[in-house]
Coordinates of C-alpha atoms in Angstrom, one line a residue:
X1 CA -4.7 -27.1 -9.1
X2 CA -4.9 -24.6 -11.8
X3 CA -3.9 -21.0 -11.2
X4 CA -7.4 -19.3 -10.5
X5 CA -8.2 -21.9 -8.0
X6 CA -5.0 -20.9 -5.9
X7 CA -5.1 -17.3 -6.2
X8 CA -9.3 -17.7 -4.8
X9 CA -7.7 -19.6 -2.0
X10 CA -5.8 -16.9 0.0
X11 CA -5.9 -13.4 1.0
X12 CA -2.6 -11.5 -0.8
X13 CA -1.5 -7.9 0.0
X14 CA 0.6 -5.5 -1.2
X15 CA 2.2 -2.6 0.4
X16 CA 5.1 -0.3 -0.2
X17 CA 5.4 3.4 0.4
X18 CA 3.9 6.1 -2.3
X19 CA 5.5 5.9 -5.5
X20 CA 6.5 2.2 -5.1
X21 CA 4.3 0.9 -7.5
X22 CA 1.9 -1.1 -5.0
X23 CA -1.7 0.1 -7.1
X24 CA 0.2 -1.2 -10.9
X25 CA 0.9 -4.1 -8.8
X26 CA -2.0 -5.1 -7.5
X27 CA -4.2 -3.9 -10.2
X28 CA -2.0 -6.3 -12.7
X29 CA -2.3 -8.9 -10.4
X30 CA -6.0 -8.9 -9.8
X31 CA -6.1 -9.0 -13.5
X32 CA -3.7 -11.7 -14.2
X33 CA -4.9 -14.4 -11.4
X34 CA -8.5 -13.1 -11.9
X35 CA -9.0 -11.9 -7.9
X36 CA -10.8 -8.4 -6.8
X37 CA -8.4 -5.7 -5.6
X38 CA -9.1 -3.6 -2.8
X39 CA -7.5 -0.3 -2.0
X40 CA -7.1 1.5 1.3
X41 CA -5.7 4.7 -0.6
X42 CA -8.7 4.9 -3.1
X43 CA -10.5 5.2 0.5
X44 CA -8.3 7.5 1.6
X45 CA -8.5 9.8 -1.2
X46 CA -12.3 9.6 -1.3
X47 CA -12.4 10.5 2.6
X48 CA -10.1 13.9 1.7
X49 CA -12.5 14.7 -1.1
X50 CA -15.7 14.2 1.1
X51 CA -13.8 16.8 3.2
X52 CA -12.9 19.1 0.3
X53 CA -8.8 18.7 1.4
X54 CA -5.6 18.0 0.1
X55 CA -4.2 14.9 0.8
X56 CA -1.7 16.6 2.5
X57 CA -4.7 18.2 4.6
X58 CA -5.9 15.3 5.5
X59 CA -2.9 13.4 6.2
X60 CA -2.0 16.0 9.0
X61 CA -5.9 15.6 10.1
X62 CA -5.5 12.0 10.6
X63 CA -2.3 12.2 12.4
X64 CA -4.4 14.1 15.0
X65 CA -7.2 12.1 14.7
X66 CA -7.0 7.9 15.3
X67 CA -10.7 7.5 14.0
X68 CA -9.7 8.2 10.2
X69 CA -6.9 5.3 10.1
X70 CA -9.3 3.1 12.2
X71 CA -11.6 3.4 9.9
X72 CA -9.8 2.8 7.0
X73 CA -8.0 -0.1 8.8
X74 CA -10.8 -1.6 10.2
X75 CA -12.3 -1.6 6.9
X76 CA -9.6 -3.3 5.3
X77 CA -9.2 -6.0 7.6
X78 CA -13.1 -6.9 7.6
X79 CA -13.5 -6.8 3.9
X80 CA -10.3 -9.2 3.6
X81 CA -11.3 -13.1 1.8
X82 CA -9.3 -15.2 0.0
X83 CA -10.0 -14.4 -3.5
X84 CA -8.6 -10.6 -3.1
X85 CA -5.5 -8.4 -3.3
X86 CA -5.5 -6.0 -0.9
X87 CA -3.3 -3.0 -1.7
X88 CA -2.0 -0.7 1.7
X89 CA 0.4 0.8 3.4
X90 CA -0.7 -1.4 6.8
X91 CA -2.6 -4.6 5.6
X92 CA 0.8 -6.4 5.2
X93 CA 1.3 -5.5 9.4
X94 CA -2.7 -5.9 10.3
X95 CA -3.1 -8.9 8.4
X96 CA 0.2 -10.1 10.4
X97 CA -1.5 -9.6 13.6
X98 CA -4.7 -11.0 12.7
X99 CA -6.6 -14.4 12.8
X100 CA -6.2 -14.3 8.9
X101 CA -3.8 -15.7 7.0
X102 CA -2.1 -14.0 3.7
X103 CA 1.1 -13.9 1.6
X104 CA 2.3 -10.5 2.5
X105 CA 4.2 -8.6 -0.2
X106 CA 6.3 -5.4 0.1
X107 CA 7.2 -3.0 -2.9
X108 CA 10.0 -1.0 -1.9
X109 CA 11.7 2.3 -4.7
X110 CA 14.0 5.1 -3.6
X111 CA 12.3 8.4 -2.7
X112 CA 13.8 10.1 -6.3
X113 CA 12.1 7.2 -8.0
X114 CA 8.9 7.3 -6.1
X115 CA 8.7 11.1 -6.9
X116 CA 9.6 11.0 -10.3
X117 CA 6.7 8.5 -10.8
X118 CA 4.1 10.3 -8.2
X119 CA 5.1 13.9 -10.5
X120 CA 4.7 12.0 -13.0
X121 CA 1.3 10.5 -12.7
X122 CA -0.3 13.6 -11.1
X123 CA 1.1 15.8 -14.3
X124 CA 3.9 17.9 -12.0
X125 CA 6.5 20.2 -13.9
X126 CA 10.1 19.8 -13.6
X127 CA 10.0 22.7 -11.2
X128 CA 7.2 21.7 -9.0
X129 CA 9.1 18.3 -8.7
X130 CA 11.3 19.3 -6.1
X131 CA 8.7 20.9 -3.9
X132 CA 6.6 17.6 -4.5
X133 CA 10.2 15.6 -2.7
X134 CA 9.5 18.1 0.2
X135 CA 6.0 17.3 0.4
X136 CA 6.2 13.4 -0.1
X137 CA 8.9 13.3 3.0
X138 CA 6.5 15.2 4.8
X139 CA 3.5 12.9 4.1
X140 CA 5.8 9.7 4.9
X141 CA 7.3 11.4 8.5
X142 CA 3.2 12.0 9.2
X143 CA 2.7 9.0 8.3
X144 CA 5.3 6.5 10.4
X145 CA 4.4 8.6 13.0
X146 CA 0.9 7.7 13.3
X147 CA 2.0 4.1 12.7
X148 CA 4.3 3.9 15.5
X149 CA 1.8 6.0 17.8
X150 CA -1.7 4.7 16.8
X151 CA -0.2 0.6 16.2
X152 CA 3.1 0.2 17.8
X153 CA 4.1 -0.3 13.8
X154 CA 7.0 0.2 12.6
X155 CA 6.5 0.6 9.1
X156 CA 10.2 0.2 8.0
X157 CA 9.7 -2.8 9.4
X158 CA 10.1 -5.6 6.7
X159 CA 10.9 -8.6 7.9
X160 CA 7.5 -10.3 8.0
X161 CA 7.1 -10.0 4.5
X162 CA 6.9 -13.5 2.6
X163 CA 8.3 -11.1 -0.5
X164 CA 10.3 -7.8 -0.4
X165 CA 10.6 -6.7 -4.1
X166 CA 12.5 -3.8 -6.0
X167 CA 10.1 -2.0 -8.5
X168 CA 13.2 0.0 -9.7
X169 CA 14.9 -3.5 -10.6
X170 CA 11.6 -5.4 -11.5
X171 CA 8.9 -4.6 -13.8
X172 CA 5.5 -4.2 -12.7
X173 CA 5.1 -7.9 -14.8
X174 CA 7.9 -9.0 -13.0
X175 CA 6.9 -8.4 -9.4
X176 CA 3.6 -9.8 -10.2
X177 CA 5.3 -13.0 -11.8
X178 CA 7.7 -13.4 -8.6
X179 CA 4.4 -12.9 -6.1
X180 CA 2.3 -15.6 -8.1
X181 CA 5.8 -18.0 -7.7
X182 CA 5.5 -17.0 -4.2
X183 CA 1.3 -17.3 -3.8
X184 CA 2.1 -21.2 -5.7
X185 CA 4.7 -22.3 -3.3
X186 CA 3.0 -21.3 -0.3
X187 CA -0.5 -22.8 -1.5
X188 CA 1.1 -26.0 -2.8

């Protein structure tokens, strides 16, 4: 089989925690094994903007509302085919619990790193980097909470992943070359 064929034949995701380097990932990847890449935080982002709101803002919306991350969820799942690299926080746990099957990958950075690249790509100063830490902590406690309450997920949880991967000791080429290793064994 040659590479294209097995990267159309199954559903890969790719989560990790903000910062981690999930959307360079999967963006490299769906480039490199010629797939589509969907992205539950393009969604979210484009939901916040709809409402005018930070994502902060909406962050602390959705924690008090279970309709935002069903959506979003729901959304992922459904649009999920073998051909596609779906990049989330959850699609490595949903597609776990789902009917369909997928070569789940997690990125995983410390929190300095994951700010550092977040300040960064969104053009923060050195002082507004420590007031981004704060906010990023505060975005990730809204978040596992409305994991754990909404899904019974614990997203620390990593033992389900076919591939846990450092992107502070990989390159972005790198991860992507160990999750196509990983995509061929499973495939072959």
């Amino acid at each position: 089989l040659d590479s294209k064929n097995i990267f159309q034949d199954i559903i890969i995701t790719i989560s990790g925690l903000p910062g981690s380097g999930t959307t360079t990932a999967s963006n490299l990847l769906a480039d490199k094994a010629d797939i589509e890449m969907v992205s539950s935080g393009e969604f979210f982002r484009q939901m916040a903007d709809e409402r005018d709101m930070s994502l902060e803002e909406f962050g602390e919306l959705a924690e008090n509302n279970i309709e935002i991350d069903k959506k979003i969820d729901d959304r992922m799942i459904n649009v999920a085919e073998p051909g596609m690299v779906l990049e989330a926080r959850l699609t490595g746990h949903l597609m776990n619990r789902s009917e369909k099957k997928a070569f789940k990958v997690w990125i995983e950075a410390s929190l300095d790193t994951r700010v550092k690249r977040i300040a960064d790509r969104e053009g923060y100063t050195e002082e507004e980097k420590e007031d981004l830490k704060e906010r990023v902590k505060k975005r990730e406690d809204s978040e596992r909470k409305r994991y754990k309450n909404y899904y019974d997920i614990d997203i620390n949880d990593t033992s389900f992943y076919d591939l846990v991967i450092s992107s502070e000791e990989n390159s972005p080429e790198e991860i992507v070359e160990s999750i196509m290793e990983g995509v061929k064994d499973e495939v072959c």
